[in-house]
Amino acid sequence: MRSDLGPPGLPDWFAPATRAWFGAAFEAPTAAQIAAWEAIHRGADALVVAPTGSGKTLAAFLSAIDRLMNQRPPPKKDQRCRVVYVSPLKALAVDVERNLRAPLVGISNQLAAAGLRVPEIRLAVRTGDTSARDRRSFTKKPADILITTPESLFLVLTSAAREALTGVDTVILDEVHALAGTKRGAHLALSLERLDERLAKPAQRVALSATVRPVEEVARFVGGARGRPGRRPVEVVQPPSSKRIDVSVKLPVEDLTDLG
């Protein structure tokens, strides 16, 4: 495949199949996506603050998906799960699981068309609604991406399923404004530190929000415990954005002066 496939602005370090899928699906990346990818590629933790509809979730996931699709999975099953997505809402977690199908299928099709190996990328959802059967399944056969909530992540880390998280390298925190500064946020912060304790090096954290205040405090929340070996700096990604108002006037008649 040609390495120049993809829309203008898409970083060239994405694999050709990823660039080809993105170019077929979107006209161009948003400013928030470009800035987020730059921070993620540098290895920093990131707090991405951008309006709804700016593609924040895809910005956080695409780098991880690109890596998963173009690298062979670890030989040990307890290192298979490499991405953990945490949502404050169960419904949002389910929506994300559904929305991830598009890039996974699209990039797989690009790889197949090029005659390249198509990996099996498995997703698992762990919330309060997850059945006991599915919870056991994740323990026995870990997925590549775990989609969960703060409370369910805590339960995973206090059960035998925690052995399936030793290979995590990326943690995505969605709607982080709903957690920072709350009891749920403090609970999540503890779980994230416990997760890092199980890893060879702390996982890269990418937090997403449409609005946070104050930004510096939330960035400190994302960064977690200071002074620990391997902890990254937190970069705030907040590109300028302007509200666009689209107004149209529709009349029931052509001329209001002639109501006939």
PDB file of C-alpha atoms in Angstrom:
ATOM      1  CA  MET A   1       0.000   0.000   0.000  1.00  0.00           C
ATOM      2  CA  ARG A   2       1.196   3.546  -0.598  1.00  0.00           C
ATOM      3  CA  SER A   3       2.368   5.343   2.531  1.00  0.00           C
ATOM      4  CA  ASP A   4       0.808   8.615   1.390  1.00  0.00           C
ATOM      5  CA  LEU A   5      -2.759   7.390   1.654  1.00  0.00           C
ATOM      6  CA  GLY A   6      -4.884   9.425   4.021  1.00  0.00           C
ATOM      7  CA  PRO A   7      -6.208  12.971   4.283  1.00  0.00           C
ATOM      8  CA  PRO A   8      -3.934  15.991   4.765  1.00  0.00           C
ATOM      9  CA  GLY A   9      -2.943  16.491   8.381  1.00  0.00           C
ATOM     10  CA  LEU A  10      -3.020  12.822   9.364  1.00  0.00           C
ATOM     11  CA  PRO A  11       0.389  11.993  10.910  1.00  0.00           C
ATOM     12  CA  ASP A  12       2.541   9.849   8.653  1.00  0.00           C
ATOM     13  CA  TRP A  13       3.513   7.558  11.517  1.00  0.00           C
ATOM     14  CA  PHE A  14       0.106   5.897  11.286  1.00  0.00           C
ATOM     15  CA  ALA A  15       0.277   2.629   9.361  1.00  0.00           C
ATOM     16  CA  PRO A  16      -0.843   2.725   5.704  1.00  0.00           C
ATOM     17  CA  ALA A  17      -3.993   0.707   6.449  1.00  0.00           C
ATOM     18  CA  THR A  18      -5.008   3.138   9.191  1.00  0.00           C
ATOM     19  CA  ARG A  19      -4.351   6.129   6.943  1.00  0.00           C
ATOM     20  CA  ALA A  20      -6.343   4.562   4.104  1.00  0.00           C
ATOM     21  CA  TRP A  21      -9.350   3.846   6.335  1.00  0.00           C
ATOM     22  CA  PHE A  22      -9.316   7.321   7.870  1.00  0.00           C
ATOM     23  CA  GLY A  23      -9.047   8.933   4.435  1.00  0.00           C
ATOM     24  CA  ALA A  24     -12.050   6.961   3.213  1.00  0.00           C
ATOM     25  CA  ALA A  25     -14.121   7.775   6.299  1.00  0.00           C
ATOM     26  CA  PHE A  26     -13.245  11.442   6.931  1.00  0.00           C
ATOM     27  CA  GLU A  27     -12.329  14.481   4.889  1.00  0.00           C
ATOM     28  CA  ALA A  28      -9.641  15.588   7.348  1.00  0.00           C
ATOM     29  CA  PRO A  29      -8.747  15.260  11.038  1.00  0.00           C
ATOM     30  CA  THR A  30      -9.871  17.964  13.448  1.00  0.00           C
ATOM     31  CA  ALA A  31      -7.478  20.285  15.253  1.00  0.00           C
ATOM     32  CA  ALA A  32      -8.150  18.419  18.505  1.00  0.00           C
ATOM     33  CA  GLN A  33      -7.277  15.086  16.906  1.00  0.00           C
ATOM     34  CA  ILE A  34      -4.021  16.351  15.389  1.00  0.00           C
ATOM     35  CA  ALA A  35      -2.876  17.914  18.672  1.00  0.00           C
ATOM     36  CA  ALA A  36      -3.887  14.845  20.686  1.00  0.00           C
ATOM     37  CA  TRP A  37      -2.015  12.481  18.358  1.00  0.00           C
ATOM     38  CA  GLU A  38       1.126  14.602  18.640  1.00  0.00           C
ATOM     39  CA  ALA A  39       1.021  14.444  22.454  1.00  0.00           C
ATOM     40  CA  ILE A  40       0.246  10.720  22.491  1.00  0.00           C
ATOM     41  CA  HIS A  41       3.014   9.980  19.995  1.00  0.00           C
ATOM     42  CA  ARG A  42       5.508  11.851  22.196  1.00  0.00           C
ATOM     43  CA  GLY A  43       4.580   9.510  25.019  1.00  0.00           C
ATOM     44  CA  ALA A  44       2.997  12.110  27.296  1.00  0.00           C
ATOM     45  CA  ASP A  45      -0.136  11.721  29.348  1.00  0.00           C
ATOM     46  CA  ALA A  46      -2.764  13.982  27.788  1.00  0.00           C
ATOM     47  CA  LEU A  47      -5.860  15.897  28.839  1.00  0.00           C
ATOM     48  CA  VAL A  48      -7.838  16.593  25.662  1.00  0.00           C
ATOM     49  CA  VAL A  49     -10.367  19.398  26.073  1.00  0.00           C
ATOM     50  CA  ALA A  50     -12.454  19.965  22.946  1.00  0.00           C
ATOM     51  CA  PRO A  51     -16.122  20.492  22.039  1.00  0.00           C
ATOM     52  CA  THR A  52     -18.556  17.673  21.447  1.00  0.00           C
ATOM     53  CA  GLY A  53     -18.249  16.436  17.881  1.00  0.00           C
ATOM     54  CA  SER A  54     -14.536  17.164  17.570  1.00  0.00           C
ATOM     55  CA  GLY A  55     -13.593  13.490  17.465  1.00  0.00           C
ATOM     56  CA  LYS A  56     -11.974  13.254  20.909  1.00  0.00           C
ATOM     57  CA  THR A  57     -12.786   9.595  21.449  1.00  0.00           C
ATOM     58  CA  LEU A  58     -11.359   8.566  18.077  1.00  0.00           C
ATOM     59  CA  ALA A  59      -8.326  10.737  18.776  1.00  0.00           C
ATOM     60  CA  ALA A  60      -7.680   8.726  21.928  1.00  0.00           C
ATOM     61  CA  PHE A  61      -8.410   5.330  20.411  1.00  0.00           C
ATOM     62  CA  LEU A  62      -6.878   5.545  16.931  1.00  0.00           C
ATOM     63  CA  SER A  63      -3.243   5.479  18.063  1.00  0.00           C
ATOM     64  CA  ALA A  64      -3.973   2.439  20.224  1.00  0.00           C
ATOM     65  CA  ILE A  65      -5.948   0.694  17.475  1.00  0.00           C
ATOM     66  CA  ASP A  66      -3.198   1.421  14.957  1.00  0.00           C
ATOM     67  CA  ARG A  67      -0.689  -0.241  17.265  1.00  0.00           C
ATOM     68  CA  LEU A  68      -2.932  -3.233  18.005  1.00  0.00           C
ATOM     69  CA  MET A  69      -3.705  -3.818  14.335  1.00  0.00           C
ATOM     70  CA  ASN A  70      -0.086  -3.697  13.230  1.00  0.00           C
ATOM     71  CA  GLN A  71       1.670  -5.602  16.000  1.00  0.00           C
ATOM     72  CA  ARG A  72       1.417  -9.240  16.888  1.00  0.00           C
ATOM     73  CA  PRO A  73      -0.320  -9.858  20.214  1.00  0.00           C
ATOM     74  CA  PRO A  74       1.835 -10.832  23.193  1.00  0.00           C
ATOM     75  CA  PRO A  75       2.361 -14.584  23.525  1.00  0.00           C
ATOM     76  CA  LYS A  76       1.133 -14.626  27.134  1.00  0.00           C
ATOM     77  CA  LYS A  77      -2.624 -14.295  27.566  1.00  0.00           C
ATOM     78  CA  ASP A  78      -2.254 -12.185  30.727  1.00  0.00           C
ATOM     79  CA  GLN A  79      -0.564  -9.506  28.598  1.00  0.00           C
ATOM     80  CA  ARG A  80      -3.192  -9.536  25.840  1.00  0.00           C
ATOM     81  CA  CYS A  81      -5.261  -6.621  27.215  1.00  0.00           C
ATOM     82  CA  ARG A  82      -3.370  -3.461  26.357  1.00  0.00           C
ATOM     83  CA  VAL A  83      -6.055  -0.753  26.392  1.00  0.00           C
ATOM     84  CA  VAL A  84      -8.483   0.109  29.200  1.00  0.00           C
ATOM     85  CA  TYR A  85     -11.256   2.629  28.523  1.00  0.00           C
ATOM     86  CA  VAL A  86     -13.043   4.037  31.584  1.00  0.00           C
ATOM     87  CA  SER A  87     -16.397   5.795  31.282  1.00  0.00           C
ATOM     88  CA  PRO A  88     -18.423   7.283  34.141  1.00  0.00           C
ATOM     89  CA  LEU A  89     -21.608   5.991  32.460  1.00  0.00           C
ATOM     90  CA  LYS A  90     -22.546   2.416  31.603  1.00  0.00           C
ATOM     91  CA  ALA A  91     -24.532   3.567  28.564  1.00  0.00           C
ATOM     92  CA  LEU A  92     -21.544   5.495  27.207  1.00  0.00           C
ATOM     93  CA  ALA A  93     -19.334   2.442  27.613  1.00  0.00           C
ATOM     94  CA  VAL A  94     -21.740   0.378  25.522  1.00  0.00           C
ATOM     95  CA  ASP A  95     -21.899   3.102  22.842  1.00  0.00           C
ATOM     96  CA  VAL A  96     -18.109   3.217  22.593  1.00  0.00           C
ATOM     97  CA  GLU A  97     -17.933  -0.556  22.176  1.00  0.00           C
ATOM     98  CA  ARG A  98     -20.371  -0.250  19.270  1.00  0.00           C
ATOM     99  CA  ASN A  99     -18.577   2.711  17.690  1.00  0.00           C
ATOM    100  CA  LEU A 100     -15.184   1.000  17.782  1.00  0.00           C
ATOM    101  CA  ARG A 101     -16.435  -1.569  15.311  1.00  0.00           C
ATOM    102  CA  ALA A 102     -16.136   0.915  12.409  1.00  0.00           C
ATOM    103  CA  PRO A 103     -12.364   1.539  12.628  1.00  0.00           C
ATOM    104  CA  LEU A 104     -11.621  -2.069  13.536  1.00  0.00           C
ATOM    105  CA  VAL A 105     -13.564  -3.441  10.574  1.00  0.00           C
ATOM    106  CA  GLY A 106     -12.392  -0.693   8.222  1.00  0.00           C
ATOM    107  CA  ILE A 107      -8.691  -1.122   8.998  1.00  0.00           C
ATOM    108  CA  SER A 108      -9.060  -4.911   8.821  1.00  0.00           C
ATOM    109  CA  ASN A 109     -10.534  -4.564   5.330  1.00  0.00           C
ATOM    110  CA  GLN A 110      -7.596  -2.370   4.272  1.00  0.00           C
ATOM    111  CA  LEU A 111      -5.106  -4.934   5.559  1.00  0.00           C
ATOM    112  CA  ALA A 112      -6.930  -7.763   3.794  1.00  0.00           C
ATOM    113  CA  ALA A 113      -7.022  -5.807   0.526  1.00  0.00           C
ATOM    114  CA  ALA A 114      -3.244  -5.363   0.747  1.00  0.00           C
ATOM    115  CA  GLY A 115      -2.717  -9.060   1.383  1.00  0.00           C
ATOM    116  CA  LEU A 116      -1.451  -8.425   4.914  1.00  0.00           C
ATOM    117  CA  ARG A 117      -2.158 -10.283   8.140  1.00  0.00           C
ATOM    118  CA  VAL A 118      -5.463  -9.315   9.729  1.00  0.00           C
ATOM    119  CA  PRO A 119      -5.280  -9.654  13.520  1.00  0.00           C
ATOM    120  CA  GLU A 120      -8.228 -10.542  15.714  1.00  0.00           C
ATOM    121  CA  ILE A 121      -8.874  -7.572  18.012  1.00  0.00           C
ATOM    122  CA  ARG A 122     -11.248  -8.510  20.800  1.00  0.00           C
ATOM    123  CA  LEU A 123     -13.351  -6.103  22.867  1.00  0.00           C
ATOM    124  CA  ALA A 124     -14.783  -6.745  26.317  1.00  0.00           C
ATOM    125  CA  VAL A 125     -17.287  -4.657  28.271  1.00  0.00           C
ATOM    126  CA  ARG A 126     -17.264  -4.850  32.061  1.00  0.00           C
ATOM    127  CA  THR A 127     -19.996  -2.907  33.857  1.00  0.00           C
ATOM    128  CA  GLY A 128     -22.559  -3.678  36.519  1.00  0.00           C
ATOM    129  CA  ASP A 129     -24.729  -5.210  33.785  1.00  0.00           C
ATOM    130  CA  THR A 130     -22.080  -7.699  32.618  1.00  0.00           C
ATOM    131  CA  SER A 131     -23.122 -11.295  33.167  1.00  0.00           C
ATOM    132  CA  ALA A 132     -21.104 -13.662  35.345  1.00  0.00           C
ATOM    133  CA  ARG A 133     -20.403 -15.735  32.253  1.00  0.00           C
ATOM    134  CA  ASP A 134     -18.854 -12.783  30.411  1.00  0.00           C
ATOM    135  CA  ARG A 135     -16.824 -11.810  33.468  1.00  0.00           C
ATOM    136  CA  ARG A 136     -15.355 -15.309  33.632  1.00  0.00           C
ATOM    137  CA  SER A 137     -14.695 -15.207  29.896  1.00  0.00           C
ATOM    138  CA  PHE A 138     -12.498 -12.121  30.226  1.00  0.00           C
ATOM    139  CA  THR A 139     -10.471 -13.815  32.957  1.00  0.00           C
ATOM    140  CA  LYS A 140      -9.898 -16.945  30.873  1.00  0.00           C
ATOM    141  CA  LYS A 141      -9.505 -15.230  27.508  1.00  0.00           C
ATOM    142  CA  PRO A 142      -8.603 -11.542  27.964  1.00  0.00           C
ATOM    143  CA  ALA A 143      -9.658  -9.083  25.272  1.00  0.00           C
ATOM    144  CA  ASP A 144      -7.315  -6.547  23.682  1.00  0.00           C
ATOM    145  CA  ILE A 145      -9.505  -3.618  24.796  1.00  0.00           C
ATOM    146  CA  LEU A 146     -11.444  -3.510  28.062  1.00  0.00           C
ATOM    147  CA  ILE A 147     -14.320  -1.015  28.267  1.00  0.00           C
ATOM    148  CA  THR A 148     -15.432  -0.408  31.821  1.00  0.00           C
ATOM    149  CA  THR A 149     -16.576   2.003  34.543  1.00  0.00           C
ATOM    150  CA  PRO A 150     -14.680   3.197  37.642  1.00  0.00           C
ATOM    151  CA  GLU A 151     -16.563   0.851  39.957  1.00  0.00           C
ATOM    152  CA  SER A 152     -16.147  -2.166  37.677  1.00  0.00           C
ATOM    153  CA  LEU A 153     -12.442  -1.465  37.220  1.00  0.00           C
ATOM    154  CA  PHE A 154     -12.105  -1.585  41.001  1.00  0.00           C
ATOM    155  CA  LEU A 155     -13.861  -4.965  41.053  1.00  0.00           C
ATOM    156  CA  VAL A 156     -11.594  -6.302  38.302  1.00  0.00           C
ATOM    157  CA  LEU A 157      -8.526  -5.238  40.288  1.00  0.00           C
ATOM    158  CA  THR A 158      -9.812  -7.014  43.409  1.00  0.00           C
ATOM    159  CA  SER A 159     -10.585 -10.291  41.638  1.00  0.00           C
ATOM    160  CA  ALA A 160      -8.684 -12.969  39.754  1.00  0.00           C
ATOM    161  CA  ALA A 161      -9.345 -10.956  36.568  1.00  0.00           C
ATOM    162  CA  ARG A 162      -6.599  -8.515  37.604  1.00  0.00           C
ATOM    163  CA  GLU A 163      -4.079 -11.013  36.231  1.00  0.00           C
ATOM    164  CA  ALA A 164      -5.417 -10.162  32.760  1.00  0.00           C
ATOM    165  CA  LEU A 165      -4.313  -6.524  33.088  1.00  0.00           C
ATOM    166  CA  THR A 166      -0.534  -6.936  33.372  1.00  0.00           C
ATOM    167  CA  GLY A 167       0.024  -5.886  29.736  1.00  0.00           C
ATOM    168  CA  VAL A 168      -1.986  -2.618  29.751  1.00  0.00           C
ATOM    169  CA  ASP A 169      -0.115   0.286  28.169  1.00  0.00           C
ATOM    170  CA  THR A 170      -2.944   2.803  27.574  1.00  0.00           C
ATOM    171  CA  VAL A 171      -5.779   4.041  29.813  1.00  0.00           C
ATOM    172  CA  ILE A 172      -8.465   6.298  28.305  1.00  0.00           C
ATOM    173  CA  LEU A 173     -10.542   8.343  30.763  1.00  0.00           C
ATOM    174  CA  ASP A 174     -13.688   9.680  29.124  1.00  0.00           C
ATOM    175  CA  GLU A 175     -15.814  12.554  30.475  1.00  0.00           C
ATOM    176  CA  VAL A 176     -13.126  13.144  33.090  1.00  0.00           C
ATOM    177  CA  HIS A 177     -14.860  16.338  34.288  1.00  0.00           C
ATOM    178  CA  ALA A 178     -17.601  14.137  35.771  1.00  0.00           C
ATOM    179  CA  LEU A 179     -15.055  12.350  37.966  1.00  0.00           C
ATOM    180  CA  ALA A 180     -12.336  14.805  38.960  1.00  0.00           C
ATOM    181  CA  GLY A 181     -13.005  16.329  42.376  1.00  0.00           C
ATOM    182  CA  THR A 182     -15.632  13.741  43.342  1.00  0.00           C
ATOM    183  CA  LYS A 183     -15.653  10.644  45.559  1.00  0.00           C
ATOM    184  CA  ARG A 184     -15.903   8.499  42.416  1.00  0.00           C
ATOM    185  CA  GLY A 185     -12.858  10.284  41.059  1.00  0.00           C
ATOM    186  CA  ALA A 186     -10.851   9.625  44.221  1.00  0.00           C
ATOM    187  CA  HIS A 187     -11.895   5.983  44.027  1.00  0.00           C
ATOM    188  CA  LEU A 188     -10.821   5.828  40.375  1.00  0.00           C
ATOM    189  CA  ALA A 189      -7.490   7.516  41.138  1.00  0.00           C
ATOM    190  CA  LEU A 190      -6.732   4.759  43.637  1.00  0.00           C
ATOM    191  CA  SER A 191      -7.658   2.068  41.092  1.00  0.00           C
ATOM    192  CA  LEU A 192      -5.389   3.629  38.465  1.00  0.00           C
ATOM    193  CA  GLU A 193      -2.457   3.614  40.891  1.00  0.00           C
ATOM    194  CA  ARG A 194      -3.195  -0.019  41.744  1.00  0.00           C
ATOM    195  CA  LEU A 195      -3.250  -0.820  38.041  1.00  0.00           C
ATOM    196  CA  ASP A 196       0.114   0.874  37.507  1.00  0.00           C
ATOM    197  CA  GLU A 197       1.572  -1.183  40.352  1.00  0.00           C
ATOM    198  CA  ARG A 198       0.882  -4.305  38.294  1.00  0.00           C
ATOM    199  CA  LEU A 199       2.639  -3.010  35.187  1.00  0.00           C
ATOM    200  CA  ALA A 200       6.272  -2.933  34.118  1.00  0.00           C
ATOM    201  CA  LYS A 201       5.837   0.823  33.626  1.00  0.00           C
ATOM    202  CA  PRO A 202       2.871   3.164  34.242  1.00  0.00           C
ATOM    203  CA  ALA A 203       0.221   3.120  31.529  1.00  0.00           C
ATOM    204  CA  GLN A 204      -0.128   6.196  29.334  1.00  0.00           C
ATOM    205  CA  ARG A 205      -3.257   8.112  30.362  1.00  0.00           C
ATOM    206  CA  VAL A 206      -5.419  10.006  27.875  1.00  0.00           C
ATOM    207  CA  ALA A 207      -8.316  11.936  29.429  1.00  0.00           C
ATOM    208  CA  LEU A 208     -11.182  13.463  27.446  1.00  0.00           C
ATOM    209  CA  SER A 209     -13.679  16.219  28.200  1.00  0.00           C
ATOM    210  CA  ALA A 210     -15.736  18.858  26.452  1.00  0.00           C
ATOM    211  CA  THR A 211     -15.248  21.250  29.336  1.00  0.00           C
ATOM    212  CA  VAL A 212     -13.146  21.258  32.488  1.00  0.00           C
ATOM    213  CA  ARG A 213     -12.478  23.941  35.077  1.00  0.00           C
ATOM    214  CA  PRO A 214      -9.870  24.529  36.317  1.00  0.00           C
ATOM    215  CA  VAL A 215      -7.822  22.777  33.665  1.00  0.00           C
ATOM    216  CA  GLU A 216      -4.642  22.636  35.766  1.00  0.00           C
ATOM    217  CA  GLU A 217      -6.386  20.819  38.626  1.00  0.00           C
ATOM    218  CA  VAL A 218      -7.908  18.240  36.312  1.00  0.00           C
ATOM    219  CA  ALA A 219      -4.521  17.718  34.638  1.00  0.00           C
ATOM    220  CA  ARG A 220      -3.037  16.952  38.064  1.00  0.00           C
ATOM    221  CA  PHE A 221      -5.850  14.457  38.650  1.00  0.00           C
ATOM    222  CA  VAL A 222      -5.040  12.762  35.334  1.00  0.00           C
ATOM    223  CA  GLY A 223      -1.331  12.589  36.157  1.00  0.00           C
ATOM    224  CA  GLY A 224      -1.888  10.771  39.414  1.00  0.00           C
ATOM    225  CA  ALA A 225       0.772  10.239  42.047  1.00  0.00           C
ATOM    226  CA  ARG A 226       3.795  12.443  41.539  1.00  0.00           C
ATOM    227  CA  GLY A 227       7.403  11.384  41.897  1.00  0.00           C
ATOM    228  CA  ARG A 228       6.886   7.750  40.956  1.00  0.00           C
ATOM    229  CA  PRO A 229       9.337   6.200  38.482  1.00  0.00           C
ATOM    230  CA  GLY A 230       8.062   6.212  34.911  1.00  0.00           C
ATOM    231  CA  ARG A 231       5.337   8.800  35.450  1.00  0.00           C
ATOM    232  CA  ARG A 232       4.877  11.046  32.416  1.00  0.00           C
ATOM    233  CA  PRO A 233       4.133  14.754  32.231  1.00  0.00           C
ATOM    234  CA  VAL A 234       0.522  15.694  31.446  1.00  0.00           C
ATOM    235  CA  GLU A 235       0.021  17.802  28.338  1.00  0.00           C
ATOM    236  CA  VAL A 236      -3.182  19.826  28.060  1.00  0.00           C
ATOM    237  CA  VAL A 237      -4.531  19.637  24.505  1.00  0.00           C
ATOM    238  CA  GLN A 238      -7.031  22.482  24.124  1.00  0.00           C
ATOM    239  CA  PRO A 239      -6.993  23.904  20.585  1.00  0.00           C
ATOM    240  CA  PRO A 240      -8.908  27.150  20.022  1.00  0.00           C
ATOM    241  CA  SER A 241     -12.499  26.595  19.022  1.00  0.00           C
ATOM    242  CA  SER A 242     -15.220  28.982  17.977  1.00  0.00           C
ATOM    243  CA  LYS A 243     -18.939  28.353  18.096  1.00  0.00           C
ATOM    244  CA  ARG A 244     -20.563  28.321  14.688  1.00  0.00           C
ATOM    245  CA  ILE A 245     -24.187  29.418  14.639  1.00  0.00           C
ATOM    246  CA  ASP A 246     -26.191  28.351  11.619  1.00  0.00           C
ATOM    247  CA  VAL A 247     -29.538  30.181  11.439  1.00  0.00           C
ATOM    248  CA  SER A 248     -32.177  29.780   8.770  1.00  0.00           C
ATOM    249  CA  VAL A 249     -35.561  31.488   8.573  1.00  0.00           C
ATOM    250  CA  LYS A 250     -38.505  29.596   7.145  1.00  0.00           C
ATOM    251  CA  LEU A 251     -41.858  31.254   6.433  1.00  0.00           C
ATOM    252  CA  PRO A 252     -45.217  29.536   5.976  1.00  0.00           C
ATOM    253  CA  VAL A 253     -45.985  31.906   3.066  1.00  0.00           C
ATOM    254  CA  GLU A 254     -43.837  33.651   0.503  1.00  0.00           C
ATOM    255  CA  ASP A 255     -44.901  37.191   1.494  1.00  0.00           C
ATOM    256  CA  LEU A 256     -46.014  38.050   5.044  1.00  0.00           C
ATOM    257  CA  THR A 257     -47.574  41.298   3.750  1.00  0.00           C
ATOM    258  CA  ASP A 258     -49.973  39.303   1.645  1.00  0.00           C
ATOM    259  CA  LEU A 259     -51.735  36.726   3.785  1.00  0.00           C
ATOM    260  CA  GLY A 260     -54.590  36.572   1.228  1.00  0.00           C
TER     261      GLY A 260
END
